[in-house]
Coordinates of N, CA and C in Angstrom, one line a residue:
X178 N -14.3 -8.6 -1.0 CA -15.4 -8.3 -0.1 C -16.3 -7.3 -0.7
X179 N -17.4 -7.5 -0.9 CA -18.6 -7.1 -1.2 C -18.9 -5.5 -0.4
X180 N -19.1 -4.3 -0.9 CA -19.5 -3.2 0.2 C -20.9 -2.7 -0.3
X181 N -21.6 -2.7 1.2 CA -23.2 -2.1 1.2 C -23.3 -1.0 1.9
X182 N -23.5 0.8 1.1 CA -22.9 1.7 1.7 C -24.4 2.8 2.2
X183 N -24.9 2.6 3.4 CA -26.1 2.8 3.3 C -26.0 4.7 3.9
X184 N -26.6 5.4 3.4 CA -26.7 7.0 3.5 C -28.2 7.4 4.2
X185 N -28.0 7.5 5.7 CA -28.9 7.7 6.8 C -29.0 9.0 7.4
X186 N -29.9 9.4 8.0 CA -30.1 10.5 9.3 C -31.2 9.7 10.4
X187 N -31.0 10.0 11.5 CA -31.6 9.7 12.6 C -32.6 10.0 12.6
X188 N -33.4 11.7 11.9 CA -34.5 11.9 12.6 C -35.2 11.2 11.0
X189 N -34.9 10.3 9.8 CA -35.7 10.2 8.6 C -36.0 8.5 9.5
X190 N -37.7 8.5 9.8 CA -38.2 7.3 10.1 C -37.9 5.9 9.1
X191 N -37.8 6.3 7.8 CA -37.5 5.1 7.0 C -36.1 4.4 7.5
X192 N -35.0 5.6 7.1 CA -33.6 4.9 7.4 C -33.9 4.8 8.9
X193 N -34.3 4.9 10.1 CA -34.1 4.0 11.4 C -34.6 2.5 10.7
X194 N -35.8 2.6 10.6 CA -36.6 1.3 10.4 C -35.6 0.5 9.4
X195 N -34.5 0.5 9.0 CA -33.8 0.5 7.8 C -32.6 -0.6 8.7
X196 N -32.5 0.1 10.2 CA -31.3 -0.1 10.4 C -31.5 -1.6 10.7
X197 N -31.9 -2.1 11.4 CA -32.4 -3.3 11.6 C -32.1 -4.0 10.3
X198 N -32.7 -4.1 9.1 CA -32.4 -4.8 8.0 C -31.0 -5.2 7.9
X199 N -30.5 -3.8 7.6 CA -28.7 -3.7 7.5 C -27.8 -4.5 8.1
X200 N -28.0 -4.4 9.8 CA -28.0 -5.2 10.4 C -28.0 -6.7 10.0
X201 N -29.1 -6.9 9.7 CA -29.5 -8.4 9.3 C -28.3 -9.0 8.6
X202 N -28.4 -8.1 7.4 CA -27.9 -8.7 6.4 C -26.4 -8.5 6.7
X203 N -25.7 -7.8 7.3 CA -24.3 -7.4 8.2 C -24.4 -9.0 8.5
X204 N -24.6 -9.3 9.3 CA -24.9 -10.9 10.1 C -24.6 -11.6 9.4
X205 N -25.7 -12.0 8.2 CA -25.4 -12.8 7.2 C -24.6 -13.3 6.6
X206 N -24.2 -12.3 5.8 CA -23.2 -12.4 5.1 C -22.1 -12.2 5.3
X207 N -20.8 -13.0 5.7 CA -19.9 -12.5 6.0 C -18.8 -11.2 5.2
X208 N -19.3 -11.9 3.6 CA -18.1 -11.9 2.6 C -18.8 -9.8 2.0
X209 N -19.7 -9.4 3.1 CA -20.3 -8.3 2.2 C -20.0 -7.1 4.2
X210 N -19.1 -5.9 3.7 CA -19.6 -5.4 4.7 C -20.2 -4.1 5.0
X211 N -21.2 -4.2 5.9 CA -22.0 -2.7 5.5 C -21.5 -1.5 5.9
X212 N -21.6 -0.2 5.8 CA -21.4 1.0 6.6 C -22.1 1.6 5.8
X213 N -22.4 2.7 7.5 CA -23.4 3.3 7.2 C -22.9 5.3 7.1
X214 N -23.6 5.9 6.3 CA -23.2 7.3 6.2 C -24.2 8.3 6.2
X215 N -23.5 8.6 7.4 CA -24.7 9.5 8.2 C -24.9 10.6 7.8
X216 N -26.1 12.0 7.0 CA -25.6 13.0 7.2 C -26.3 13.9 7.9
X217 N -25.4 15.2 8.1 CA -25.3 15.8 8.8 C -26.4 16.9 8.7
X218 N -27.4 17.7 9.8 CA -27.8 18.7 9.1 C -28.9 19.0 9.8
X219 N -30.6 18.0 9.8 CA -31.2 17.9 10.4 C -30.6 17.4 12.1
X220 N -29.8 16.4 12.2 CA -29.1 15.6 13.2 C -27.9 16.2 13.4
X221 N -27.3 15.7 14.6 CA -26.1 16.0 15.2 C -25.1 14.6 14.8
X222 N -23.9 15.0 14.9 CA -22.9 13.5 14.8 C -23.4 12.6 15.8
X223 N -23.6 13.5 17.2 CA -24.0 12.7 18.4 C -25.5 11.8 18.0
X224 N -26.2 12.8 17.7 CA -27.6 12.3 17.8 C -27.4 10.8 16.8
X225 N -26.8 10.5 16.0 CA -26.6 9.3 14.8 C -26.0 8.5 15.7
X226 N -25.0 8.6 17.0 CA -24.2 7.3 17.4 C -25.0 7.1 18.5
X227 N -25.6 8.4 19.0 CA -26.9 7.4 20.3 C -27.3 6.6 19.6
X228 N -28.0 6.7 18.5 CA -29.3 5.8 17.4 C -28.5 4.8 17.3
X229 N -27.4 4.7 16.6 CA -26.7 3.6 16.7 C -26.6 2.6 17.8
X230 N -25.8 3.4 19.2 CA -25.9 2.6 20.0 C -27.3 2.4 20.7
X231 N -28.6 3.1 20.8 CA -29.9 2.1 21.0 C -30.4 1.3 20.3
X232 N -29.7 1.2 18.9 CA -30.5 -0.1 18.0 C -29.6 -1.4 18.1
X233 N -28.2 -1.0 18.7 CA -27.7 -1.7 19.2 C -26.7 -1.9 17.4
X234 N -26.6 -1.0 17.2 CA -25.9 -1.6 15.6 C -24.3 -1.4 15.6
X235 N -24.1 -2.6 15.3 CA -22.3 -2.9 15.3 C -21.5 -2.6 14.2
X236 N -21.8 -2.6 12.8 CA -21.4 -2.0 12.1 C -20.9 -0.7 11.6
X237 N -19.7 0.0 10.9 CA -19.3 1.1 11.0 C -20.2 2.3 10.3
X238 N -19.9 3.1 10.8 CA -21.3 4.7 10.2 C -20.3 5.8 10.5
X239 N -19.8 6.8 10.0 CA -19.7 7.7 9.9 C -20.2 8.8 9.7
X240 N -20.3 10.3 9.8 CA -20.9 11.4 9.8 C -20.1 11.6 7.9
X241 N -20.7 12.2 7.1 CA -20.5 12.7 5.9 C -20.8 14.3 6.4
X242 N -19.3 14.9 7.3 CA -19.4 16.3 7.4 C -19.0 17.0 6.7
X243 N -18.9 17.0 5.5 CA -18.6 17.9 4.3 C -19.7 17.5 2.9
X244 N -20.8 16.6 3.4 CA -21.1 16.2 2.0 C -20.7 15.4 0.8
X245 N -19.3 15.3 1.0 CA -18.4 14.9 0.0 C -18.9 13.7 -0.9
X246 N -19.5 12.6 0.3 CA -19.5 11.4 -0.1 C -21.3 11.1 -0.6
X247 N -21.7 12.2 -0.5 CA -22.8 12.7 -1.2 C -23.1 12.7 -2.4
X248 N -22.2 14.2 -2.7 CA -22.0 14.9 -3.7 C -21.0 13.7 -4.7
X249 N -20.4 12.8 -4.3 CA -19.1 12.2 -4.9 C -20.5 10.8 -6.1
X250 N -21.6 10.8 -5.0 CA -22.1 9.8 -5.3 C -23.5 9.7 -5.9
X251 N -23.9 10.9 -6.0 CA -25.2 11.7 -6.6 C -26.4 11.1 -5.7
X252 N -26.2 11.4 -4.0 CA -27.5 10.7 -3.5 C -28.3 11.6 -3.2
X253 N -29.5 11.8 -3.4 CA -30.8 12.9 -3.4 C -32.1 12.2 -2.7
X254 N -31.9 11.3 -2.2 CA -32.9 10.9 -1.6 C -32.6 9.8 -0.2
X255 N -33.1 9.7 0.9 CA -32.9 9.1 2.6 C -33.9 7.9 2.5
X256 N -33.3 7.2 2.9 CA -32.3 6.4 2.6 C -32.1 6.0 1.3
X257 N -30.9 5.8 0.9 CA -30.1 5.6 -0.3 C -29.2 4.4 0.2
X258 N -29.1 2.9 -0.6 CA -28.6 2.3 0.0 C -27.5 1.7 -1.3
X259 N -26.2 1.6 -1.3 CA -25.4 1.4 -2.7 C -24.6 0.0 -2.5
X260 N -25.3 -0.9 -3.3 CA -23.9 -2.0 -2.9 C -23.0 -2.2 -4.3
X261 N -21.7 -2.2 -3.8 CA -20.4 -2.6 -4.7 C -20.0 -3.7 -4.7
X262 N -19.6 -4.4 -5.5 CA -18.8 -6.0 -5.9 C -17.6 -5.7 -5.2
X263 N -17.2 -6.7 -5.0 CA -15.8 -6.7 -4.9 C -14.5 -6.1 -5.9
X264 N -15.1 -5.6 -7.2 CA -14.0 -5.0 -7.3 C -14.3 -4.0 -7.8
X265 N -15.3 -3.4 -6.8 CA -15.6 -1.6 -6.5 C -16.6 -1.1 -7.8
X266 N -17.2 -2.3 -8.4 CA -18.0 -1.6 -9.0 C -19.7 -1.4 -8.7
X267 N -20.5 -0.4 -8.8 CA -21.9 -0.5 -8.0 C -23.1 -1.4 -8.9
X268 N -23.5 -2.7 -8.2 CA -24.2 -3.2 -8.9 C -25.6 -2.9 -8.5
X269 N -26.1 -1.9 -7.2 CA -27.5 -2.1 -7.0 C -27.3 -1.1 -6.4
X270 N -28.8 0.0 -6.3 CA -28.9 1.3 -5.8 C -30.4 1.1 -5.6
X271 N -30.3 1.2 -4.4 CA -31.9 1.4 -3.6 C -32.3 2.8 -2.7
X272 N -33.2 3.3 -3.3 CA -33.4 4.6 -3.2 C -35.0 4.1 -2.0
X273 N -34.8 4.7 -0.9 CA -36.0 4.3 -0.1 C -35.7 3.3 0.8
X274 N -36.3 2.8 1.3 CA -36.2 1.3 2.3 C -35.9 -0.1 1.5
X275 N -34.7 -0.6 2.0 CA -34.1 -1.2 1.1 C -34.9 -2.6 1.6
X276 N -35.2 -3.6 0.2 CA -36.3 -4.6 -0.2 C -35.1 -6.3 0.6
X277 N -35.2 -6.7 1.8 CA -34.3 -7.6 1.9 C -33.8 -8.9 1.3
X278 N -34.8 -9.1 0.8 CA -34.9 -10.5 -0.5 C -33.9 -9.7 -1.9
X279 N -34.3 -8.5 -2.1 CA -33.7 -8.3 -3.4 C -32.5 -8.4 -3.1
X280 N -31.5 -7.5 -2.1 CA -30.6 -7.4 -1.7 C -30.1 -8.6 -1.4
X281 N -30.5 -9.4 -0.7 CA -29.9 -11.0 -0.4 C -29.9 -11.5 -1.9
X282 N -30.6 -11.5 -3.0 CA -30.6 -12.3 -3.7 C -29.7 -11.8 -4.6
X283 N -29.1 -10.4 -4.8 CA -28.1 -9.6 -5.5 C -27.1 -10.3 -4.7
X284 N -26.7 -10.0 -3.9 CA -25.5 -10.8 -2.9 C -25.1 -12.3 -3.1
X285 N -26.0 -12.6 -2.6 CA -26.1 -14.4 -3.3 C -25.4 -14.3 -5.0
X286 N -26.2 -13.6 -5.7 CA -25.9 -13.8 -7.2 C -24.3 -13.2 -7.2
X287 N -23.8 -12.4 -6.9 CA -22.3 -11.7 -7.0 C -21.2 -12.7 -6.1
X288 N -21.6 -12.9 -5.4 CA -21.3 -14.4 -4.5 C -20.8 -15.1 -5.4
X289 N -21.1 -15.6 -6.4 CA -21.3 -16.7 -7.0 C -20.1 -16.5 -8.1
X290 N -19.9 -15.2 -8.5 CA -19.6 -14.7 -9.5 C -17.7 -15.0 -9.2

């Protein structure tokens, strides 16, 4: 299984508008699954699972309350979105609002693989 590890806050307008895509592509693809990592700072833990639950998003998200998975992964910019192969290695890193064709068609192509 494919992981799409997307690094959000509530109050950054890009990653809301973000969540919807993720979503999408959650749907899609069975064999890819997304979660999302919230951090902490600007927002509250709370304030990320309201957002969650009004976008209506079913996928897992977590709070990153230590940074760890930050710092572990060198992300410096909201949204940051990292997808891994199946066997944990990172083939695509989108820095910004992630492009849904590219992402489908990276998926599709590792798919295949």
């Amino acid at each position: 299984e494919n992981l799409l590890i997307n690094f959000w806050f509530p109050s950054c307008t890009p990653c809301v508008y973000e969540l919807e895509i993720l979503k999408k592509i959650d749907d899609d693809f069975e064999k890819t699954q997304v979660i999302g990592i919230q951090m902490l700072g600007l927002d509250t833990k709370e304030d990320g699972i309201k957002m969650l639950k009004d976008k209506n998003i079913l996928y897992p998200s977590v709070a990153d309350e230590k940074d760890e998975i930050v710092l572990d992964l060198d992300i410096t910019a909201f949204p940051t979105t990292i997808l891994f192969n199946k066997n944990g290695e990172e083939v695509k890193r989108c820095i910004g609002i992630i492009d849904e064709k590219v992402v489908e068609k990276k998926l599709l192509e590792i798919g295949k693989k």
